[in-house]
Amino acid sequence: MASLISCPHCGVRPKEEFSIRGDATPVRPAPMASDEAWNDYVHVRANPRGRIREHWQHVAGCRRWLVVERDNFTHDVFSVTDAAAGRGGAQ
Amino acid sequence: MAYDYQAVHALDGTIGAVPGQRANHLAVHRATAIAVVLAAPGHGAEAAGILVADGAFEARFCGPGEWLVLSEVHAPETLVAELSVRLGAFAFVVDQSHGRVALTLSGPDAARILANGIAVDLHPGAFAVGRAATMLCNHLSVNLARTGVDRFDLVVMRSFAEAFVADLKVMARSHDLSVDFATR
Ligand SMILES: [Zn+2]
């Protein structure tokens, strides 16, 4: 169930401890990229059904930004990782 | 022009003490030395090692590379300097002695009382003595540390302390709870 999220730092927590901050898949364009690229990045979002990657911030716990991979139809949670881990930034 | 500043505890006049020493007791500490330590990038292990090695510091986990450090040995005025000199460039230290309020809930029903507001499993097998974490209690974020099987330390932000004590009284309504400032 998506109502329980396993924070990699804090353990199993209820969803009320988190703020959902949106799609985690868009990649920030280069500063001088085209207006179209920036418009896509800032405003355009797909709304798929099924397996999605989202930013969840653990605001009432460790306050870290996490990437939650879950199914928005079945509520299955597949993985929860620190958003900085992919960039080697997690301590 | 010179001003005299006076430290006033966040719960002075608003604690709503429930007198006596009942089966369960909530003690509000008057002057606790508290600081937040945030490890410098890549130096979490060094900072943790220094904190654990010194018995004068009680380090409570907040997040990766981040701890609330309480001390009964050092005064609120000196804790930051004591931490900074030991941690050096491994961490950043910020005084929170007047920014947070520390409370101790003890008694045979302590875990049951907390379970009325906290969704984390507090069975000693799941949340063992010595563990600490920041978690949601009703709508407030608190740092909870288990210091004994029936004993918990709670640290909340100063401005939430009054609401938090009121919440705890409601959570303990079906249990016997006394509330007062700690005597030490
Ligand atoms: Zn967390």
mmCIF file of C-alpha atoms and ligand atoms in Angstrom:
data_model
loop_
_atom_site.group_PDB
_atom_site.id
_atom_site.type_symbol
_atom_site.label_atom_id
_atom_site.label_comp_id
_atom_site.label_asym_id
_atom_site.label_seq_id
_atom_site.Cartn_x
_atom_site.Cartn_y
_atom_site.Cartn_z
ATOM 1 C CA MET A 1 0.000 0.000 0.000
ATOM 2 C CA ALA A 2 1.188 3.477 -0.849
ATOM 3 C CA SER A 3 -0.077 4.646 2.531
ATOM 4 C CA LEU A 4 3.099 3.166 4.081
ATOM 5 C CA ILE A 5 6.415 4.414 2.723
ATOM 6 C CA SER A 6 9.734 2.847 3.756
ATOM 7 C CA CYS A 7 12.085 5.790 4.139
ATOM 8 C CA PRO A 8 15.649 4.541 3.569
ATOM 9 C CA HIS A 9 16.742 6.629 6.575
ATOM 10 C CA CYS A 10 13.800 6.410 9.014
ATOM 11 C CA GLY A 11 12.037 3.108 8.310
ATOM 12 C CA VAL A 12 8.338 2.435 7.643
ATOM 13 C CA ARG A 13 6.260 5.605 7.967
ATOM 14 C CA PRO A 14 2.678 6.681 7.203
ATOM 15 C CA LYS A 15 2.177 8.785 4.065
ATOM 16 C CA GLU A 16 1.052 11.728 6.233
ATOM 17 C CA GLU A 17 4.723 12.353 7.106
ATOM 18 C CA PHE A 18 5.546 13.129 3.460
ATOM 19 C CA SER A 19 4.882 15.871 0.935
ATOM 20 C CA ILE A 20 4.529 14.751 -2.669
ATOM 21 C CA ARG A 21 6.560 17.118 -4.813
ATOM 22 C CA GLY A 22 5.745 15.811 -8.279
ATOM 23 C CA ASP A 23 7.182 13.841 -11.182
ATOM 24 C CA ALA A 24 10.802 12.780 -10.662
ATOM 25 C CA THR A 25 11.528 11.940 -14.292
ATOM 26 C CA PRO A 26 12.000 15.365 -15.986
ATOM 27 C CA VAL A 27 15.667 16.342 -16.311
ATOM 28 C CA ARG A 28 16.557 20.001 -15.873
ATOM 29 C CA PRO A 29 17.705 21.495 -19.204
ATOM 30 C CA ALA A 30 20.961 23.413 -19.608
ATOM 31 C CA PRO A 31 20.606 27.104 -18.583
ATOM 32 C CA MET A 32 20.682 28.352 -22.193
ATOM 33 C CA ALA A 33 18.503 25.564 -23.619
ATOM 34 C CA SER A 34 15.638 26.542 -25.921
ATOM 35 C CA ASP A 35 12.409 28.059 -24.612
ATOM 36 C CA GLU A 36 10.605 24.920 -25.792
ATOM 37 C CA ALA A 37 12.868 22.714 -23.672
ATOM 38 C CA TRP A 38 12.298 24.923 -20.609
ATOM 39 C CA ASN A 39 8.559 25.099 -21.243
ATOM 40 C CA ASP A 40 8.433 21.294 -21.372
ATOM 41 C CA TYR A 41 10.489 21.007 -18.191
ATOM 42 C CA VAL A 42 8.510 23.543 -16.154
ATOM 43 C CA HIS A 43 4.943 23.032 -17.389
ATOM 44 C CA VAL A 44 4.357 19.892 -19.427
ATOM 45 C CA ARG A 45 3.578 16.670 -17.543
ATOM 46 C CA ALA A 46 2.286 13.325 -18.688
ATOM 47 C CA ASN A 47 -0.402 11.745 -16.513
ATOM 48 C CA PRO A 48 0.244 8.041 -16.905
ATOM 49 C CA ARG A 49 -1.618 5.247 -15.172
ATOM 50 C CA GLY A 50 0.623 2.620 -13.626
ATOM 51 C CA ARG A 51 4.248 2.682 -12.572
ATOM 52 C CA ILE A 52 5.527 6.210 -11.883
ATOM 53 C CA ARG A 53 8.528 7.891 -10.216
ATOM 54 C CA GLU A 54 7.752 10.779 -7.885
ATOM 55 C CA HIS A 55 9.636 13.072 -5.520
ATOM 56 C CA TRP A 56 8.433 12.619 -1.960
ATOM 57 C CA GLN A 57 9.920 14.797 0.763
ATOM 58 C CA HIS A 58 10.002 13.325 4.257
ATOM 59 C CA VAL A 59 9.014 16.622 5.865
ATOM 60 C CA ALA A 60 8.050 15.244 9.279
ATOM 61 C CA GLY A 61 11.047 12.896 9.495
ATOM 62 C CA CYS A 62 14.551 13.216 8.091
ATOM 63 C CA ARG A 63 13.437 16.027 5.705
ATOM 64 C CA ARG A 64 15.295 14.335 2.825
ATOM 65 C CA TRP A 65 13.967 14.314 -0.733
ATOM 66 C CA LEU A 66 13.201 10.763 -1.819
ATOM 67 C CA VAL A 67 12.303 9.157 -5.118
ATOM 68 C CA VAL A 68 9.326 6.825 -4.705
ATOM 69 C CA GLU A 69 8.597 4.392 -7.507
ATOM 70 C CA ARG A 70 5.001 3.259 -7.183
ATOM 71 C CA ASP A 71 1.933 2.177 -9.124
ATOM 72 C CA ASN A 72 -0.745 4.852 -8.961
ATOM 73 C CA PHE A 73 -3.424 2.283 -9.840
ATOM 74 C CA THR A 74 -2.619 -0.651 -7.524
ATOM 75 C CA HIS A 75 -0.776 1.428 -4.848
ATOM 76 C CA ASP A 76 2.164 -1.002 -4.908
ATOM 77 C CA VAL A 77 5.457 0.640 -3.864
ATOM 78 C CA PHE A 78 8.451 -0.770 -5.717
ATOM 79 C CA SER A 79 11.338 1.288 -4.381
ATOM 80 C CA VAL A 80 12.178 4.292 -2.203
ATOM 81 C CA THR A 81 15.603 5.875 -2.576
ATOM 82 C CA ASP A 82 17.276 9.109 -1.507
ATOM 83 C CA ALA A 83 17.022 11.571 -4.395
ATOM 84 C CA ALA A 84 20.698 12.476 -3.963
ATOM 85 C CA ALA A 85 21.863 8.854 -3.991
ATOM 86 C CA GLY A 86 21.882 8.695 -7.788
ATOM 87 C CA ARG A 87 24.284 11.638 -7.860
ATOM 88 C CA GLY A 88 26.487 10.352 -5.055
ATOM 89 C CA GLY A 89 25.313 13.186 -2.824
ATOM 90 C CA ALA A 90 23.730 11.245 0.047
ATOM 91 C CA GLN A 91 25.818 11.196 3.194
ATOM 92 C CA MET B 1 21.267 51.468 24.788
ATOM 93 C CA ALA B 2 21.683 48.279 26.756
ATOM 94 C CA TYR B 3 18.925 45.750 27.229
ATOM 95 C CA ASP B 4 18.620 42.997 29.762
ATOM 96 C CA TYR B 5 17.265 39.851 28.187
ATOM 97 C CA GLN B 6 15.645 37.245 30.318
ATOM 98 C CA ALA B 7 15.279 33.613 29.293
ATOM 99 C CA VAL B 8 11.661 32.515 29.642
ATOM 100 C CA HIS B 9 10.753 28.886 29.169
ATOM 101 C CA ALA B 10 8.206 28.268 26.396
ATOM 102 C CA LEU B 11 5.870 26.597 28.894
ATOM 103 C CA ASP B 12 6.200 29.077 31.766
ATOM 104 C CA GLY B 13 2.666 29.861 32.818
ATOM 105 C CA THR B 14 1.093 27.590 30.214
ATOM 106 C CA ILE B 15 2.241 24.125 31.262
ATOM 107 C CA GLY B 16 -1.056 23.322 33.031
ATOM 108 C CA ALA B 17 0.714 21.072 35.523
ATOM 109 C CA VAL B 18 -1.039 17.907 36.652
ATOM 110 C CA PRO B 19 0.501 17.603 40.118
ATOM 111 C CA GLY B 20 1.805 14.535 41.845
ATOM 112 C CA GLN B 21 3.941 11.628 40.765
ATOM 113 C CA ARG B 22 1.415 9.351 39.110
ATOM 114 C CA ALA B 23 2.096 6.015 37.393
ATOM 115 C CA ASN B 24 3.140 7.864 34.242
ATOM 116 C CA HIS B 25 4.935 11.176 34.375
ATOM 117 C CA LEU B 26 5.750 13.845 31.815
ATOM 118 C CA ALA B 27 8.711 15.948 32.932
ATOM 119 C CA VAL B 28 9.468 19.185 31.056
ATOM 120 C CA HIS B 29 13.135 20.117 31.291
ATOM 121 C CA ARG B 30 13.855 23.716 32.188
ATOM 122 C CA ALA B 31 17.318 24.319 30.779
ATOM 123 C CA THR B 32 18.575 21.658 28.429
ATOM 124 C CA ALA B 33 21.656 22.210 26.292
ATOM 125 C CA ILE B 34 20.606 21.287 22.737
ATOM 126 C CA ALA B 35 22.410 21.734 19.428
ATOM 127 C CA VAL B 36 21.917 20.532 15.878
ATOM 128 C CA VAL B 37 24.970 18.943 14.266
ATOM 129 C CA LEU B 38 25.053 18.570 10.478
ATOM 130 C CA ALA B 39 28.010 16.632 9.084
ATOM 131 C CA ALA B 40 29.996 18.253 6.300
ATOM 132 C CA PRO B 41 29.472 16.489 2.944
ATOM 133 C CA GLY B 42 31.253 13.148 3.002
ATOM 134 C CA HIS B 43 32.181 13.344 6.693
ATOM 135 C CA GLY B 44 29.146 11.705 8.308
ATOM 136 C CA ALA B 45 31.143 8.779 9.679
ATOM 137 C CA GLU B 46 33.830 10.971 11.274
ATOM 138 C CA ALA B 47 31.251 13.246 12.906
ATOM 139 C CA ALA B 48 29.251 10.263 14.210
ATOM 140 C CA GLY B 49 32.409 8.696 15.639
ATOM 141 C CA ILE B 50 33.336 11.846 17.537
ATOM 142 C CA LEU B 51 29.822 12.236 18.982
ATOM 143 C CA VAL B 52 29.577 8.590 20.064
ATOM 144 C CA ALA B 53 33.049 8.585 21.652
ATOM 145 C CA ASP B 54 32.247 11.444 24.054
ATOM 146 C CA GLY B 55 29.971 10.457 26.937
ATOM 147 C CA ALA B 56 29.045 14.099 27.603
ATOM 148 C CA PHE B 57 27.007 14.201 24.383
ATOM 149 C CA GLU B 58 23.708 12.442 23.745
ATOM 150 C CA ALA B 59 23.363 12.337 19.956
ATOM 151 C CA ARG B 60 19.879 11.658 18.610
ATOM 152 C CA PHE B 61 19.490 10.687 14.967
ATOM 153 C CA CYS B 62 17.459 13.209 12.907
ATOM 154 C CA GLY B 63 18.445 12.329 9.354
ATOM 155 C CA PRO B 64 21.491 11.131 7.450
ATOM 156 C CA GLY B 65 24.491 13.045 8.790
ATOM 157 C CA GLU B 66 22.296 15.070 11.128
ATOM 158 C CA TRP B 67 21.826 14.785 14.887
ATOM 159 C CA LEU B 68 20.210 16.596 17.776
ATOM 160 C CA VAL B 69 22.824 16.674 20.505
ATOM 161 C CA LEU B 70 21.664 17.037 24.112
ATOM 162 C CA SER B 71 23.958 17.366 27.082
ATOM 163 C CA GLU B 72 23.511 17.271 30.816
ATOM 164 C CA VAL B 73 27.224 17.922 31.332
ATOM 165 C CA HIS B 74 27.593 21.111 29.294
ATOM 166 C CA ALA B 75 25.563 24.282 29.795
ATOM 167 C CA PRO B 76 23.432 25.772 27.006
ATOM 168 C CA GLU B 77 25.967 28.624 26.808
ATOM 169 C CA THR B 78 28.950 26.347 26.197
ATOM 170 C CA LEU B 79 27.633 23.305 24.306
ATOM 171 C CA VAL B 80 28.202 24.748 20.824
ATOM 172 C CA ALA B 81 31.800 25.663 21.609
ATOM 173 C CA GLU B 82 32.456 22.224 23.141
ATOM 174 C CA LEU B 83 31.020 20.511 20.049
ATOM 175 C CA SER B 84 32.743 22.792 17.550
ATOM 176 C CA VAL B 85 36.189 22.289 19.035
ATOM 177 C CA ARG B 86 35.801 18.490 18.864
ATOM 178 C CA LEU B 87 34.115 18.268 15.460
ATOM 179 C CA GLY B 88 36.294 20.858 13.707
ATOM 180 C CA ALA B 89 35.684 20.866 9.948
ATOM 181 C CA PHE B 90 33.720 17.589 10.042
ATOM 182 C CA ALA B 91 30.409 19.259 10.937
ATOM 183 C CA PHE B 92 28.366 22.429 11.341
ATOM 184 C CA VAL B 93 26.902 23.139 14.786
ATOM 185 C CA VAL B 94 23.936 25.376 15.603
ATOM 186 C CA ASP B 95 22.648 26.131 19.108
ATOM 187 C CA GLN B 96 19.041 25.108 19.709
ATOM 188 C CA SER B 97 18.924 25.330 23.515
ATOM 189 C CA HIS B 98 16.210 27.978 23.396
ATOM 190 C CA GLY B 99 14.767 26.814 20.086
ATOM 191 C CA ARG B 100 13.583 23.414 21.262
ATOM 192 C CA VAL B 101 11.942 22.029 24.355
ATOM 193 C CA ALA B 102 12.958 18.647 25.787
ATOM 194 C CA LEU B 103 10.496 16.455 27.665
ATOM 195 C CA THR B 104 10.725 13.015 29.269
ATOM 196 C CA LEU B 105 7.745 10.665 29.335
ATOM 197 C CA SER B 106 8.147 7.706 31.657
ATOM 198 C CA GLY B 107 5.948 5.027 33.144
ATOM 199 C CA PRO B 108 4.505 1.615 32.325
ATOM 200 C CA ASP B 109 2.022 3.075 29.791
ATOM 201 C CA ALA B 110 4.525 5.424 28.078
ATOM 202 C CA ALA B 111 4.583 3.526 24.780
ATOM 203 C CA ARG B 112 0.780 3.114 24.782
ATOM 204 C CA ILE B 113 0.275 6.836 25.377
ATOM 205 C CA LEU B 114 2.606 7.688 22.489
ATOM 206 C CA ALA B 115 0.878 5.144 20.248
ATOM 207 C CA ASN B 116 -2.259 7.290 20.455
ATOM 208 C CA GLY B 117 -0.509 9.909 18.334
ATOM 209 C CA ILE B 118 2.451 8.209 16.678
ATOM 210 C CA ALA B 119 2.131 5.677 13.850
ATOM 211 C CA VAL B 120 5.622 4.210 14.283
ATOM 212 C CA ASP B 121 5.842 0.750 15.881
ATOM 213 C CA LEU B 122 7.158 1.397 19.412
ATOM 214 C CA HIS B 123 7.437 -2.248 20.519
ATOM 215 C CA PRO B 124 10.881 -2.626 22.160
ATOM 216 C CA GLY B 125 11.720 -5.217 19.498
ATOM 217 C CA ALA B 126 11.019 -2.725 16.699
ATOM 218 C CA PHE B 127 12.166 0.509 18.356
ATOM 219 C CA ALA B 128 14.872 -0.568 20.760
ATOM 220 C CA VAL B 129 16.369 1.285 23.723
ATOM 221 C CA GLY B 130 18.959 3.738 22.411
ATOM 222 C CA ARG B 131 17.186 4.415 19.119
ATOM 223 C CA ALA B 132 15.974 7.860 18.091
ATOM 224 C CA ALA B 133 14.156 9.269 15.079
ATOM 225 C CA THR B 134 12.096 12.251 14.049
ATOM 226 C CA MET B 135 8.445 11.361 13.479
ATOM 227 C CA LEU B 136 4.941 12.757 13.310
ATOM 228 C CA CYS B 137 2.876 12.943 16.500
ATOM 229 C CA ASN B 138 -0.637 13.998 15.495
ATOM 230 C CA HIS B 139 0.269 17.011 13.334
ATOM 231 C CA LEU B 140 3.599 17.902 14.995
ATOM 232 C CA SER B 141 7.060 16.663 14.105
ATOM 233 C CA VAL B 142 8.971 15.461 17.181
ATOM 234 C CA ASN B 143 12.286 13.774 17.817
ATOM 235 C CA LEU B 144 11.624 10.673 19.889
ATOM 236 C CA ALA B 145 14.407 8.789 21.675
ATOM 237 C CA ARG B 146 13.901 5.613 23.683
ATOM 238 C CA THR B 147 16.123 5.910 26.752
ATOM 239 C CA GLY B 148 14.589 2.922 28.557
ATOM 240 C CA VAL B 149 11.902 0.285 27.977
ATOM 241 C CA ASP B 150 9.322 2.598 29.622
ATOM 242 C CA ARG B 151 11.110 5.894 29.126
ATOM 243 C CA PHE B 152 11.184 8.273 26.152
ATOM 244 C CA ASP B 153 12.778 11.655 25.519
ATOM 245 C CA LEU B 154 10.862 14.000 23.228
ATOM 246 C CA VAL B 155 12.270 17.138 21.629
ATOM 247 C CA VAL B 156 9.920 19.599 19.922
ATOM 248 C CA MET B 157 10.313 23.043 18.464
ATOM 249 C CA ARG B 158 9.748 25.699 21.091
ATOM 250 C CA SER B 159 6.672 27.247 19.482
ATOM 251 C CA PHE B 160 4.965 23.839 19.338
ATOM 252 C CA ALA B 161 5.685 22.903 22.953
ATOM 253 C CA GLU B 162 2.407 24.189 24.383
ATOM 254 C CA ALA B 163 0.297 22.409 21.751
ATOM 255 C CA PHE B 164 2.403 19.278 22.139
ATOM 256 C CA VAL B 165 1.894 19.057 25.915
ATOM 257 C CA ALA B 166 -1.842 19.594 25.385
ATOM 258 C CA ASP B 167 -1.795 16.772 22.790
ATOM 259 C CA LEU B 168 0.027 14.444 25.183
ATOM 260 C CA LYS B 169 -2.566 15.069 27.885
ATOM 261 C CA VAL B 170 -5.321 14.090 25.449
ATOM 262 C CA MET B 171 -3.340 11.030 24.313
ATOM 263 C CA ALA B 172 -2.987 10.008 27.977
ATOM 264 C CA ARG B 173 -6.630 10.560 28.866
ATOM 265 C CA SER B 174 -7.269 6.869 29.590
ATOM 266 C CA HIS B 175 -3.969 6.548 31.469
ATOM 267 C CA ASP B 176 -2.750 8.023 34.717
ATOM 268 C CA LEU B 177 -0.424 10.928 33.837
ATOM 269 C CA SER B 178 1.110 13.723 35.878
ATOM 270 C CA VAL B 179 2.782 16.700 34.197
ATOM 271 C CA ASP B 180 5.275 19.171 35.624
ATOM 272 C CA PHE B 181 8.639 20.825 35.162
ATOM 273 C CA ALA B 182 11.565 18.567 35.979
ATOM 274 C CA THR B 183 13.158 19.282 39.309
ATOM 275 C CA ARG B 184 16.777 18.796 38.285
HETATM 276 ZN ZN ZN C 1 13.058 9.838 6.459
#
